[in-house]
PDB file of C-alpha atoms and ligand atoms in Angstrom:
ATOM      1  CA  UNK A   1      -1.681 -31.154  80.397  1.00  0.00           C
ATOM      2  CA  UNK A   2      -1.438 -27.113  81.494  1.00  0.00           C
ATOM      3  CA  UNK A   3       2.724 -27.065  80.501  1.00  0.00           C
ATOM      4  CA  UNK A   4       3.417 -25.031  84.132  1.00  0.00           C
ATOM      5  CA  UNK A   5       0.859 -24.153  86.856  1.00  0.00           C
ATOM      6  CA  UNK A   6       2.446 -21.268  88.967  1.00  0.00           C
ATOM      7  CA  UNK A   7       1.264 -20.737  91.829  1.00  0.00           C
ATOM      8  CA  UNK A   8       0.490 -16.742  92.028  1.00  0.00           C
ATOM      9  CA  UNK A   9      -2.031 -15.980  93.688  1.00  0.00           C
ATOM     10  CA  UNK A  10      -1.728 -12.948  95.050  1.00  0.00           C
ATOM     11  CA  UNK A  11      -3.430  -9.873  97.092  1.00  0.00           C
ATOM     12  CA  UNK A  12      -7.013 -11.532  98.538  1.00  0.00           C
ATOM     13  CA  UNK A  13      -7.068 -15.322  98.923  1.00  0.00           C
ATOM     14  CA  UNK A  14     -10.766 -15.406  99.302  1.00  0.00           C
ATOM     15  CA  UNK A  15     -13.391 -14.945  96.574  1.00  0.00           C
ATOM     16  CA  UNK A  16     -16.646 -13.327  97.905  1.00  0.00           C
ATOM     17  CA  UNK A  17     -19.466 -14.083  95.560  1.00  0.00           C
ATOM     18  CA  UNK A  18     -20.369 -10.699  94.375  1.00  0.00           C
ATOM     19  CA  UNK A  19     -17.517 -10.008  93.367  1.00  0.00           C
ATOM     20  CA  UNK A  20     -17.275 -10.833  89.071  1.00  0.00           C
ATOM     21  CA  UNK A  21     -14.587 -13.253  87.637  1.00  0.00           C
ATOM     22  CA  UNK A  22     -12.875 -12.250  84.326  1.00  0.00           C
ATOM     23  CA  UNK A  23     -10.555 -14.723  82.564  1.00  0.00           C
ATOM     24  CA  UNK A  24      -8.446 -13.326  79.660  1.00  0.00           C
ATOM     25  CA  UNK A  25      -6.467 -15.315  77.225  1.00  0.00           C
ATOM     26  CA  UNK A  26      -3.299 -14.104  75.625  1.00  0.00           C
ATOM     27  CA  UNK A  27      -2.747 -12.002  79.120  1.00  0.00           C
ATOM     28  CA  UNK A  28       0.834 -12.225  79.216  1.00  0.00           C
ATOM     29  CA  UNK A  29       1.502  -8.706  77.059  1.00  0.00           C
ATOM     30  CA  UNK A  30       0.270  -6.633  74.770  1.00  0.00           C
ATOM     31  CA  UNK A  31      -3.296  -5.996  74.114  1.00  0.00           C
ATOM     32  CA  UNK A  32      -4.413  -8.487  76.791  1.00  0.00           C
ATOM     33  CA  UNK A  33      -2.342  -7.521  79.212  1.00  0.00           C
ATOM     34  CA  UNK A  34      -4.228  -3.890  78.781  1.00  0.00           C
ATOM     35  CA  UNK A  35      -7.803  -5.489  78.835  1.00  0.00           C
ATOM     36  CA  UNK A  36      -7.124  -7.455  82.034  1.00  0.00           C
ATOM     37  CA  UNK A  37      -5.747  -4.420  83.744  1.00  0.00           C
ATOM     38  CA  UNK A  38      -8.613  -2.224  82.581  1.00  0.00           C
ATOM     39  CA  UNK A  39     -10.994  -5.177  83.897  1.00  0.00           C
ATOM     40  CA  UNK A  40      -9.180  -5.157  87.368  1.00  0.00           C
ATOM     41  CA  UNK A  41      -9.775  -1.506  87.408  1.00  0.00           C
ATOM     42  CA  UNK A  42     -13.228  -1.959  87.017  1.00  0.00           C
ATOM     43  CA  UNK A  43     -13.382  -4.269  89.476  1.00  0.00           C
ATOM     44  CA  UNK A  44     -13.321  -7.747  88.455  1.00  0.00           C
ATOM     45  CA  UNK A  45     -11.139 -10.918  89.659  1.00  0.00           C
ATOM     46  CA  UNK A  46      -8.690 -11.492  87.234  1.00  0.00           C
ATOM     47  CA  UNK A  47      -7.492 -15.092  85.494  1.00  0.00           C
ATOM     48  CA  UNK A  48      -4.326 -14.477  83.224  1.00  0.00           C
ATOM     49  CA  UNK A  49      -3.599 -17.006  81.039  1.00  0.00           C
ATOM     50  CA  UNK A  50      -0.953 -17.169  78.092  1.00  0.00           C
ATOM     51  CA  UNK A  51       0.967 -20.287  76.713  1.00  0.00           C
ATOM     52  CA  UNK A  52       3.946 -18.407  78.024  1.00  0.00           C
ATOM     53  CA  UNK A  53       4.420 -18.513  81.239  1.00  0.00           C
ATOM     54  CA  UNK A  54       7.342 -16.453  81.422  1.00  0.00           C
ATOM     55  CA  UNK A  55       5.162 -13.985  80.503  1.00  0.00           C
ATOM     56  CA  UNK A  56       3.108 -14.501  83.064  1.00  0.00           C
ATOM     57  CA  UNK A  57       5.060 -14.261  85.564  1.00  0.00           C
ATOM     58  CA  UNK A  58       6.698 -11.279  84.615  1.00  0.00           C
ATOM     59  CA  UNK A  59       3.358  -9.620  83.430  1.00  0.00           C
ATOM     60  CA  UNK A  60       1.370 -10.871  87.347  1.00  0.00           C
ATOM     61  CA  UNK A  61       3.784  -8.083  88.735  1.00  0.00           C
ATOM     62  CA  UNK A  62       1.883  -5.447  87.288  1.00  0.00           C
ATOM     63  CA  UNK A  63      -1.090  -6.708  89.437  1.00  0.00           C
ATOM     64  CA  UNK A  64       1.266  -6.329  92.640  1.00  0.00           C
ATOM     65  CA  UNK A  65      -0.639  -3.456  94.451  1.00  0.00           C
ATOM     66  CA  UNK A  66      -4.096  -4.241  93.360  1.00  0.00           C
ATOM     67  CA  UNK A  67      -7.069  -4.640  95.544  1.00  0.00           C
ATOM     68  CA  UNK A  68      -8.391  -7.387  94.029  1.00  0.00           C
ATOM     69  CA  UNK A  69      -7.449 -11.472  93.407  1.00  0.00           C
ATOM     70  CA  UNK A  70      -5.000 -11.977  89.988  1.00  0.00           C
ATOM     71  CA  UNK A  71      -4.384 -15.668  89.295  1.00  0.00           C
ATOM     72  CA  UNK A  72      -2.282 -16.854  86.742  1.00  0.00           C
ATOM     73  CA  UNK A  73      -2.130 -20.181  84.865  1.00  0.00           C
ATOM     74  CA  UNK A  74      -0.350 -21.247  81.574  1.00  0.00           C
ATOM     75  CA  UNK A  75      -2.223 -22.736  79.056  1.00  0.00           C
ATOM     76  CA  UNK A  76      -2.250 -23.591  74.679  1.00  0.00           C
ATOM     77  CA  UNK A  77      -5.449 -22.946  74.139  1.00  0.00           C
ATOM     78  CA  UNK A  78      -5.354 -24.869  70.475  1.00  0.00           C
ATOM     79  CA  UNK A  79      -5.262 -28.058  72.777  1.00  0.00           C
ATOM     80  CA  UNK A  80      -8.583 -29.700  73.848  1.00  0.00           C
ATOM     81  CA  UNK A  81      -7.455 -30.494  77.144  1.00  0.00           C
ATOM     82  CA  UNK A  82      -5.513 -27.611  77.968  1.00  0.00           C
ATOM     83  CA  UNK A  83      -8.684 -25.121  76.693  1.00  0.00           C
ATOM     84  CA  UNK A  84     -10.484 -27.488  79.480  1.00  0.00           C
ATOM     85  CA  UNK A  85      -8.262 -27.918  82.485  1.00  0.00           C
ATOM     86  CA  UNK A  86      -7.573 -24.165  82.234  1.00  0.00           C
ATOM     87  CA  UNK A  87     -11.882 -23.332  82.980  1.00  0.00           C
ATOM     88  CA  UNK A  88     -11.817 -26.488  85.003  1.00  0.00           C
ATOM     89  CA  UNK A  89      -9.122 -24.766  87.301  1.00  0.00           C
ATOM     90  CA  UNK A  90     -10.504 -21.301  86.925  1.00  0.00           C
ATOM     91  CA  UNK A  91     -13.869 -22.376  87.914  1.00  0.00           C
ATOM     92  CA  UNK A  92     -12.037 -24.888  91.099  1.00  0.00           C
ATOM     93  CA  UNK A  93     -10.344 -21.822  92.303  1.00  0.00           C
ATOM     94  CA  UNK A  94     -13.012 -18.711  92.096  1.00  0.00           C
ATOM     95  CA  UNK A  95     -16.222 -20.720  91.861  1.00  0.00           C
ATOM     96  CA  UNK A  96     -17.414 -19.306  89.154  1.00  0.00           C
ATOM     97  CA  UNK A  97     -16.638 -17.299  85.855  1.00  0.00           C
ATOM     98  CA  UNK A  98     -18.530 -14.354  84.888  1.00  0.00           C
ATOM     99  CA  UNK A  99     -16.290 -12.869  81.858  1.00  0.00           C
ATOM    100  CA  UNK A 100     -14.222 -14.728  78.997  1.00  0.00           C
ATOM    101  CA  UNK A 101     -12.267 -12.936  76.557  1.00  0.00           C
ATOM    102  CA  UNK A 102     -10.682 -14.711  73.578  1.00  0.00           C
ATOM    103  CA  UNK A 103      -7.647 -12.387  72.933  1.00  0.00           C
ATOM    104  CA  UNK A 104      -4.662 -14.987  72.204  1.00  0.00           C
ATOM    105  CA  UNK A 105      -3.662 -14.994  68.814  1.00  0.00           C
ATOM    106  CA  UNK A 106      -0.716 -15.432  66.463  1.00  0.00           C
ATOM    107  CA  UNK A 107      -0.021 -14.516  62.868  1.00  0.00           C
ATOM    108  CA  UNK A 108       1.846 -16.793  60.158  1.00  0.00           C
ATOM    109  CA  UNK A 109       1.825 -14.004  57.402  1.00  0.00           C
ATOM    110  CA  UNK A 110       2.735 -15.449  53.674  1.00  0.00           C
ATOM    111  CA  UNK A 111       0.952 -14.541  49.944  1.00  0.00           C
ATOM    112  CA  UNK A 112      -0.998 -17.687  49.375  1.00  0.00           C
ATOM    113  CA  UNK A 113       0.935 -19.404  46.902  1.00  0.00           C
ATOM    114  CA  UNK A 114       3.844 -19.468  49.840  1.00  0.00           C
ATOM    115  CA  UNK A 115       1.497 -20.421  52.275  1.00  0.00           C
ATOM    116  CA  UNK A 116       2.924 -23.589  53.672  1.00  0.00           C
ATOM    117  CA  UNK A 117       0.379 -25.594  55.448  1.00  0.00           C
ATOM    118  CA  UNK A 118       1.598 -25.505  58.929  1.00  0.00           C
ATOM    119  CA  UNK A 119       1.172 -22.215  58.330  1.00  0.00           C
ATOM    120  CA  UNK A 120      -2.308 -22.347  57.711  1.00  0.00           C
ATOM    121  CA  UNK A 121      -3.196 -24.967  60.699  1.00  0.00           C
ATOM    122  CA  UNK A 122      -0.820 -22.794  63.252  1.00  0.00           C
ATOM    123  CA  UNK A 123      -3.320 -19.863  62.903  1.00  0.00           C
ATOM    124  CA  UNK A 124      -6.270 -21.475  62.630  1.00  0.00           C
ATOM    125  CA  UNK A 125      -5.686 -23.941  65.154  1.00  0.00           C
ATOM    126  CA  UNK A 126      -4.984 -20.888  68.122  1.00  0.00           C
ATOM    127  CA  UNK A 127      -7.362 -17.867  66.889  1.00  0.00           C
ATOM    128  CA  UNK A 128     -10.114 -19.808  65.938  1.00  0.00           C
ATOM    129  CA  UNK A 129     -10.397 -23.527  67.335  1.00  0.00           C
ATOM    130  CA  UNK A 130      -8.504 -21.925  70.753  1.00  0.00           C
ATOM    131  CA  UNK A 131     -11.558 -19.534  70.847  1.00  0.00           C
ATOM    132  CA  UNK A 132     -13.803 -22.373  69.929  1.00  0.00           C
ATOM    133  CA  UNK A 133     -12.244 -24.331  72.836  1.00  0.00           C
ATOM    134  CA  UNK A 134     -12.534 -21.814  75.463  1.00  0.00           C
ATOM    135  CA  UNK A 135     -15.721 -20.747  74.816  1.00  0.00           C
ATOM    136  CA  UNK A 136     -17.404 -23.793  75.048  1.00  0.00           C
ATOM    137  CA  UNK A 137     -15.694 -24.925  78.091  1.00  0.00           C
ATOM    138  CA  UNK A 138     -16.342 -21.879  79.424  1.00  0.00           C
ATOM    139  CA  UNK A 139     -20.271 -21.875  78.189  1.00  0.00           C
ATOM    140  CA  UNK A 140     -20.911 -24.928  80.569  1.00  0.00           C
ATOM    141  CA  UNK A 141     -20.156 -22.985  83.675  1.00  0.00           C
ATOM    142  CA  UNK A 142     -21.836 -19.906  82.383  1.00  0.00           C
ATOM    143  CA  UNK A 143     -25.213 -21.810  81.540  1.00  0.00           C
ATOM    144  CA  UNK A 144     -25.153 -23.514  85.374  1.00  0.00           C
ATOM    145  CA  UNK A 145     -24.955 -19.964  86.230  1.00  0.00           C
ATOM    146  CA  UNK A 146     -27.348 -19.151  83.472  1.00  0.00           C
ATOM    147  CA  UNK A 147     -24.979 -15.932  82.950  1.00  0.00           C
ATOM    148  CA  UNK A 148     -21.890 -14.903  81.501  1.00  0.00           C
ATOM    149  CA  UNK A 149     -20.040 -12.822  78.735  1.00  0.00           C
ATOM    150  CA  UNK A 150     -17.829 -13.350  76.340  1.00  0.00           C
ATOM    151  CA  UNK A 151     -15.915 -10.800  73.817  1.00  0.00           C
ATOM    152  CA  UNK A 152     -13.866 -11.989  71.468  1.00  0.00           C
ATOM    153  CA  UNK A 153     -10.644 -10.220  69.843  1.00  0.00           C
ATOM    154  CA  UNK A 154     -11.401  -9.744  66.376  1.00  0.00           C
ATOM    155  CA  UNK A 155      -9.501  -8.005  63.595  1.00  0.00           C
ATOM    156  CA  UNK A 156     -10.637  -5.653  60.967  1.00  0.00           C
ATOM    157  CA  UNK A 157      -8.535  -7.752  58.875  1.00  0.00           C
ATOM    158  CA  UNK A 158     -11.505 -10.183  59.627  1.00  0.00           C
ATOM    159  CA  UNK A 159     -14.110  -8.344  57.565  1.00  0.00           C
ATOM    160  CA  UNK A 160     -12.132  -6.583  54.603  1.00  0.00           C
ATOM    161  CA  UNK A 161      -8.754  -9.011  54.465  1.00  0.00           C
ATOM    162  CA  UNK A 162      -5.319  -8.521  53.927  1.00  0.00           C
ATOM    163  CA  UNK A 163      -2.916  -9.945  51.244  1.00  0.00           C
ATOM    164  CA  UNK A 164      -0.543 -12.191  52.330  1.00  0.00           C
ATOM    165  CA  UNK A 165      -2.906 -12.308  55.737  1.00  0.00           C
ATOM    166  CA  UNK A 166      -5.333 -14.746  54.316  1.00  0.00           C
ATOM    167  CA  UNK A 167      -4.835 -17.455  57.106  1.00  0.00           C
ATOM    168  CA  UNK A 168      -5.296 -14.650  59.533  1.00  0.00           C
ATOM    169  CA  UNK A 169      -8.343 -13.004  57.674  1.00  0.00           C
ATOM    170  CA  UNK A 170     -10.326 -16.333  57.775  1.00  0.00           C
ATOM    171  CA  UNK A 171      -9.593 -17.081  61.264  1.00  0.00           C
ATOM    172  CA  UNK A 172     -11.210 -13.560  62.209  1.00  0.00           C
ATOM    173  CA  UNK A 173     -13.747 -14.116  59.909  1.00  0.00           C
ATOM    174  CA  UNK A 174     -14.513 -17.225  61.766  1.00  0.00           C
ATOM    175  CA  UNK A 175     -14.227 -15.608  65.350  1.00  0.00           C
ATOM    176  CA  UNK A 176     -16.980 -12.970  63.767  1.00  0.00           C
ATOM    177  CA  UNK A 177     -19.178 -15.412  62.849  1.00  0.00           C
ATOM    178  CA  UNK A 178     -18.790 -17.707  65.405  1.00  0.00           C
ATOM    179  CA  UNK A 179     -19.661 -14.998  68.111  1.00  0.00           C
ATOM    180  CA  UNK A 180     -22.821 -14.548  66.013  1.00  0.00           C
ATOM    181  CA  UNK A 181     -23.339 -17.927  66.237  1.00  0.00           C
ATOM    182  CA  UNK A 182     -23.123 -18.298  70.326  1.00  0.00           C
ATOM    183  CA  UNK A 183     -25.106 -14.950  70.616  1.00  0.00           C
ATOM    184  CA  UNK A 184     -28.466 -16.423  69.014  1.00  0.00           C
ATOM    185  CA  UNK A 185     -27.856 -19.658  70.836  1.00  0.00           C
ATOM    186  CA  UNK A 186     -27.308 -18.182  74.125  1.00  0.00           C
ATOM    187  CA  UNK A 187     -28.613 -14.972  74.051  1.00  0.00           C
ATOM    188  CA  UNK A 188     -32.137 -16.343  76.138  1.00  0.00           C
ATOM    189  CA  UNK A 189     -30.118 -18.154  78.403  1.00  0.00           C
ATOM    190  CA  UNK A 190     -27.710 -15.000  79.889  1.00  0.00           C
ATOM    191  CA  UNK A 191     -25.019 -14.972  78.080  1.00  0.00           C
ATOM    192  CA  UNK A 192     -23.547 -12.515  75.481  1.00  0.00           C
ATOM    193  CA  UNK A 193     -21.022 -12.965  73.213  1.00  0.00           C
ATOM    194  CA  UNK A 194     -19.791  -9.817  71.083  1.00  0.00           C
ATOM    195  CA  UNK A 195     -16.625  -9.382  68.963  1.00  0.00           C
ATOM    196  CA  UNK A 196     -13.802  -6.498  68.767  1.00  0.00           C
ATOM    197  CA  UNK A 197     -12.348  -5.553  65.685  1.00  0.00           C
ATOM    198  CA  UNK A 198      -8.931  -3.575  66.324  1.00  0.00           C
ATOM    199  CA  UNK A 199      -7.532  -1.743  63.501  1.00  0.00           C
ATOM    200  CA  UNK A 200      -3.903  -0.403  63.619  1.00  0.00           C
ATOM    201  CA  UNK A 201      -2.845  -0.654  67.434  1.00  0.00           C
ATOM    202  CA  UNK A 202       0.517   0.860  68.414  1.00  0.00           C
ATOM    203  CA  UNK A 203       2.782  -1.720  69.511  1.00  0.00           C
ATOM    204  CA  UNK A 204       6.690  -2.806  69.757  1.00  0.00           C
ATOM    205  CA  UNK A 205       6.260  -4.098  66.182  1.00  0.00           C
ATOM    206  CA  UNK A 206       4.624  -0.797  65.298  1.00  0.00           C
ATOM    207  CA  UNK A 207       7.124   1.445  66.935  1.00  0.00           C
ATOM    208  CA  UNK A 208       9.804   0.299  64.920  1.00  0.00           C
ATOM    209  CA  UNK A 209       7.884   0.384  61.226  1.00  0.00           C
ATOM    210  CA  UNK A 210       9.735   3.237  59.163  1.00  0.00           C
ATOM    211  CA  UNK A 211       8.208   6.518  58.966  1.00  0.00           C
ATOM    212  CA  UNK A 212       7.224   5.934  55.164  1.00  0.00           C
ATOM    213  CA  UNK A 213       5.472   2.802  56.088  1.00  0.00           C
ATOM    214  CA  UNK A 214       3.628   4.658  59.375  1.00  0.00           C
ATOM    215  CA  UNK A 215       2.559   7.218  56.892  1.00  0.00           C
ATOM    216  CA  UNK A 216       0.767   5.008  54.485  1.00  0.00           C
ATOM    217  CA  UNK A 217      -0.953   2.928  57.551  1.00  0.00           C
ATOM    218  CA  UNK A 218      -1.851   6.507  58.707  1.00  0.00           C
ATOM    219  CA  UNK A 219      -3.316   7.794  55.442  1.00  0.00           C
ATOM    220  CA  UNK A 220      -5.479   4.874  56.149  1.00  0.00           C
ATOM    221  CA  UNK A 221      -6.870   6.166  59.362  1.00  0.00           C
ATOM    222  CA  UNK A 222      -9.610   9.189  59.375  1.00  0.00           C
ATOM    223  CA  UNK A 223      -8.639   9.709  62.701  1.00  0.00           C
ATOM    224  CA  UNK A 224      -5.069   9.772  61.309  1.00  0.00           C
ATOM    225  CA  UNK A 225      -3.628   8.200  64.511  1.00  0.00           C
ATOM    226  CA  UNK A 226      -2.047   4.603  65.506  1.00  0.00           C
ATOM    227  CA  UNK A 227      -4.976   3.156  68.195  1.00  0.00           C
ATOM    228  CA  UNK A 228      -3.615   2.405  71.531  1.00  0.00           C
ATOM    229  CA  UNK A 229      -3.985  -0.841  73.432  1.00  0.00           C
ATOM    230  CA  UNK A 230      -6.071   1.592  75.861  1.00  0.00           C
ATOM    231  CA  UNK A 231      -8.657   2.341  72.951  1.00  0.00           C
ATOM    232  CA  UNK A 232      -9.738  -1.284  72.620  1.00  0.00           C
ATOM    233  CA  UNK A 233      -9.449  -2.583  76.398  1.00  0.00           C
ATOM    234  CA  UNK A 234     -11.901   0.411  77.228  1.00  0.00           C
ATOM    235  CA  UNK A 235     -14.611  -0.989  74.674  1.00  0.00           C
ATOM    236  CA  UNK A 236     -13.955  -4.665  76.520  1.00  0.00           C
ATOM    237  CA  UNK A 237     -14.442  -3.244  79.325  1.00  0.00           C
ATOM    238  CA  UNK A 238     -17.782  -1.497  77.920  1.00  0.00           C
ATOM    239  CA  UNK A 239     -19.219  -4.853  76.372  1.00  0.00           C
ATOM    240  CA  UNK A 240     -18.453  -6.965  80.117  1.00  0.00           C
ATOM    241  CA  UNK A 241     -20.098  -3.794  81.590  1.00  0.00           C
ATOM    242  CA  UNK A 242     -24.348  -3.449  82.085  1.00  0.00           C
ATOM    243  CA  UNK A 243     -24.024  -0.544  80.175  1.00  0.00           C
ATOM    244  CA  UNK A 244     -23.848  -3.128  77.313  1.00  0.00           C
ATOM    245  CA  UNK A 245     -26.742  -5.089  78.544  1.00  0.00           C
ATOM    246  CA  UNK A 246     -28.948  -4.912  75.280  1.00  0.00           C
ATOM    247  CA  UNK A 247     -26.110  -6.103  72.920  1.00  0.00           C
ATOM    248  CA  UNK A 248     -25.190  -9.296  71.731  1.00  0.00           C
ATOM    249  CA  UNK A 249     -23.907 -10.427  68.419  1.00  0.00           C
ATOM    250  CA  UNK A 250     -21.844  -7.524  67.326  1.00  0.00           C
ATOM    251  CA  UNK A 251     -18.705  -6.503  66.195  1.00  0.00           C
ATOM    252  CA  UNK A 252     -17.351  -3.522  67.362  1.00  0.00           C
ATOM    253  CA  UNK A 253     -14.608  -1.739  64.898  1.00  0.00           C
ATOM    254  CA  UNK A 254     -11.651   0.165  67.030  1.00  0.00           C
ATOM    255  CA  UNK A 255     -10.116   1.869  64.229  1.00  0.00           C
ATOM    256  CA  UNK A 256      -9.920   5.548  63.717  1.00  0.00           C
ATOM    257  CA  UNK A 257     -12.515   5.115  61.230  1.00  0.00           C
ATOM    258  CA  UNK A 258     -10.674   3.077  58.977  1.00  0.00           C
ATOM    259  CA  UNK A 259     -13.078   0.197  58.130  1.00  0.00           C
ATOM    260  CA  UNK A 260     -16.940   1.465  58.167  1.00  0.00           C
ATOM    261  CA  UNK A 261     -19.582  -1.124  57.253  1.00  0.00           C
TER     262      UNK A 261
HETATM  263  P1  NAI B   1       0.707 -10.217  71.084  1.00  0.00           P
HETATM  264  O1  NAI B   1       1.451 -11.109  70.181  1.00  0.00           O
HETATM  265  O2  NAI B   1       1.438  -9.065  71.698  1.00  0.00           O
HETATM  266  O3  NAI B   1       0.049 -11.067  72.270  1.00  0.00           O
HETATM  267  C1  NAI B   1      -0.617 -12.284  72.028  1.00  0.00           C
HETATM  268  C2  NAI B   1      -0.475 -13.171  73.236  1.00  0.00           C
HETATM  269  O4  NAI B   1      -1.123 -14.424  72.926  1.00  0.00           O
HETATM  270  C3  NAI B   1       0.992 -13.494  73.570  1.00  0.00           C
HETATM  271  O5  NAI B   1       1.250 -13.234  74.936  1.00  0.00           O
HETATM  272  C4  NAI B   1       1.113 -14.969  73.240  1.00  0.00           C
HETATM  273  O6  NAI B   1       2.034 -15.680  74.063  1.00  0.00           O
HETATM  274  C5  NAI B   1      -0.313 -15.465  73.442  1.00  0.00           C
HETATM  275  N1  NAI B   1      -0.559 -16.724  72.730  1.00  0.00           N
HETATM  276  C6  NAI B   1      -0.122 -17.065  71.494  1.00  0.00           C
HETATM  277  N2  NAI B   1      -0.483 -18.330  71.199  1.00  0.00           N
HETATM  278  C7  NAI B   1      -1.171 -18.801  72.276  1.00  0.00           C
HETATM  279  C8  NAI B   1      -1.782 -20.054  72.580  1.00  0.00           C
HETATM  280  N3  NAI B   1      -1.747 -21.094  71.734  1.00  0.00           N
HETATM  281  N4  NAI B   1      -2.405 -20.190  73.779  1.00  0.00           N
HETATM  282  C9  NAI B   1      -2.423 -19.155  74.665  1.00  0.00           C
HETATM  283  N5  NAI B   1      -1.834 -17.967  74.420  1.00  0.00           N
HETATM  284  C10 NAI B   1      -1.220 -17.779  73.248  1.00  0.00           C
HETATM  285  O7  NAI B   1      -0.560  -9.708  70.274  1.00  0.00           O
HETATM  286  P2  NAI B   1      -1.436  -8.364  70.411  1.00  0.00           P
HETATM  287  O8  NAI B   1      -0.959  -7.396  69.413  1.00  0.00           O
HETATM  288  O9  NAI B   1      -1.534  -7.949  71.826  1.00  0.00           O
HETATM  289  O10 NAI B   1      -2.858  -8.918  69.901  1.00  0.00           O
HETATM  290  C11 NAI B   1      -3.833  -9.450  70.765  1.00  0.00           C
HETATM  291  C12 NAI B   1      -5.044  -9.835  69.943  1.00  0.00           C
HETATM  292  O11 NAI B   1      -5.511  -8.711  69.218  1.00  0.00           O
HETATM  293  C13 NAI B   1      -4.765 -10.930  68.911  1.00  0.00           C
HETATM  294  O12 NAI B   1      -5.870 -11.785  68.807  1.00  0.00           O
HETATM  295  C14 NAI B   1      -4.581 -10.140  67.633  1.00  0.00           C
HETATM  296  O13 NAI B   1      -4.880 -10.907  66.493  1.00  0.00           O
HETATM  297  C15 NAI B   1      -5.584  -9.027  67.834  1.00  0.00           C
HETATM  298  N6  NAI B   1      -5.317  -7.833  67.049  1.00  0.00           N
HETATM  299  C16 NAI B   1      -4.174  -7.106  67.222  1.00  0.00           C
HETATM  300  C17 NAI B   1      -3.947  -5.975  66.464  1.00  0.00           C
HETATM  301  C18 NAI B   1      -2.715  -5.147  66.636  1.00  0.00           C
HETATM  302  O14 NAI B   1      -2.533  -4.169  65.909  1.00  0.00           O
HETATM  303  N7  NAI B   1      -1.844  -5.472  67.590  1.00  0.00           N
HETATM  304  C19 NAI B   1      -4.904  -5.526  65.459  1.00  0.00           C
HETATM  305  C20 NAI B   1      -6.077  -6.358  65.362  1.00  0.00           C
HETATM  306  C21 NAI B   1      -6.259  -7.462  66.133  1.00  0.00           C
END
């Protein structure tokens, strides 16, 4: 069961076909916050979901003045019929769902010897089975509508690891090669699935490291600057666009330059 269900719909109550339906998980701050205003800029419907629904609510106010439909709805999506009930209700409300992106995700940092086993399911259970979850509820719908598009939230962490991340590193390994995965088995059926790879991203938890510590992560960085949450919600917004139209299957780093492969 969805823990709480608020009722917020708000600016337009009706859903005109043409117009595109993006749902983004993780919506309630932060990076996904960023990509689901950046989507309603460009003109989509927006679903927020987050397991917090606190969150949602306060983060739905942002939406206030927008011209176009914001819904939000709590959901885990590391449970099986929470992941469900949320596309169910998505799809029961706009009729359809165009755009899914897999942003939620948590982090249980430890070296591995620490690394306690709830640890390790905790992590695994919301980056990578949520996205697992999502994606294939949300794959029926797209195939009846034999289109749809799905980018994933990645990590660069994902393709060169981290000590004491190695929970973290597998599950974006995963997400990587799952997206892979769904691209070659849906890519002649309308749907494409692509992965972001964010490198350092100024945050809260950023803001607050000490200079010595920002100047190492920096050193780090050709670009020798923190990303912002702005920097990767543009490229989501590039990979839902048509401007991505021939690409599927990729990872895109958002990094400064920091990881090149
Ligand atoms: P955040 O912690 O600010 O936001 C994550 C959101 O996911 C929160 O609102 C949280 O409530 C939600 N969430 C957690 N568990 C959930 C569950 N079981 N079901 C539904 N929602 C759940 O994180 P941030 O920094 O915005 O990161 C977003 C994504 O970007 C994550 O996947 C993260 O791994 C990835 N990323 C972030 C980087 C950074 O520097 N912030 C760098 C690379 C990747």
């Amino acid at each position: 069961m969805i823990s709480r269900m608020p009722e917020t719909m708000i600016a337009k109550s009706d859903f005109p076909n043409s117009r595109k339906v993006a749902l983004v998980t993780g919506a309630a701050r932060g990076i996904g916050l960023e990509i689901s205003k950046v989507l309603c800029d460009d003109g989509f419907d927006i679903v927020l979901s987050d397991i917090n629904a606190d969150g949602l609510e306060i983060a739905k106010k942002e939406f206030e003045n927008v011209d176009r439909s914001v819904w939000a709805i709590s959901a885990d999506i590391s449970k099986l019929e929470e992941a469900e009930r949320l596309i169910d209700e998505t799809v029961k409300k706009f009729g359809k769902l165009d755009v899914l992106v897999n942003n939620a995700g948590i982090t249980k940092d430890a070296l591995l010897l620490r690394m306690k086993e709830d640890q390790w399911d905790a992590v695994i259970n919301v980056n990578l089975k949520g996205t697992f979850l999502v994606t294939r509820a949300s794959c029926k719908q797209m195939l009846k509508q034999k289109s749809g598009n799905i980018v994933s939230i990645a990590s660069v962490i994902g393709l060169i690891g981290n000590a004491g991340q190695a929970n973290y590193a597998a599950s974006k390994a995963g997400i990587i090669a799952f997206t892979k995965s769904i691209a070659k088995e849906f890519a002649a059926k309308g749907i494409r699935a692509n992965a972001v790879a964010p490198g350092f991203i100024k945050s809260e938890m950023t803001d607050v490291l000490a200079e010595k510590v920002k100047d190492q992560m920096l050193s780090l960085i050709p670009m020798a600057r923190l990303g912002l949450q702005r920097d990767v919600a543009n490229v989501v917004s590039f990979l839902v666009s048509e401007k991505s139209s021939y690409i599927t299957g990729q990872v895109l780093t958002v990094d400064g330059g920091m990881v090149m492969v």
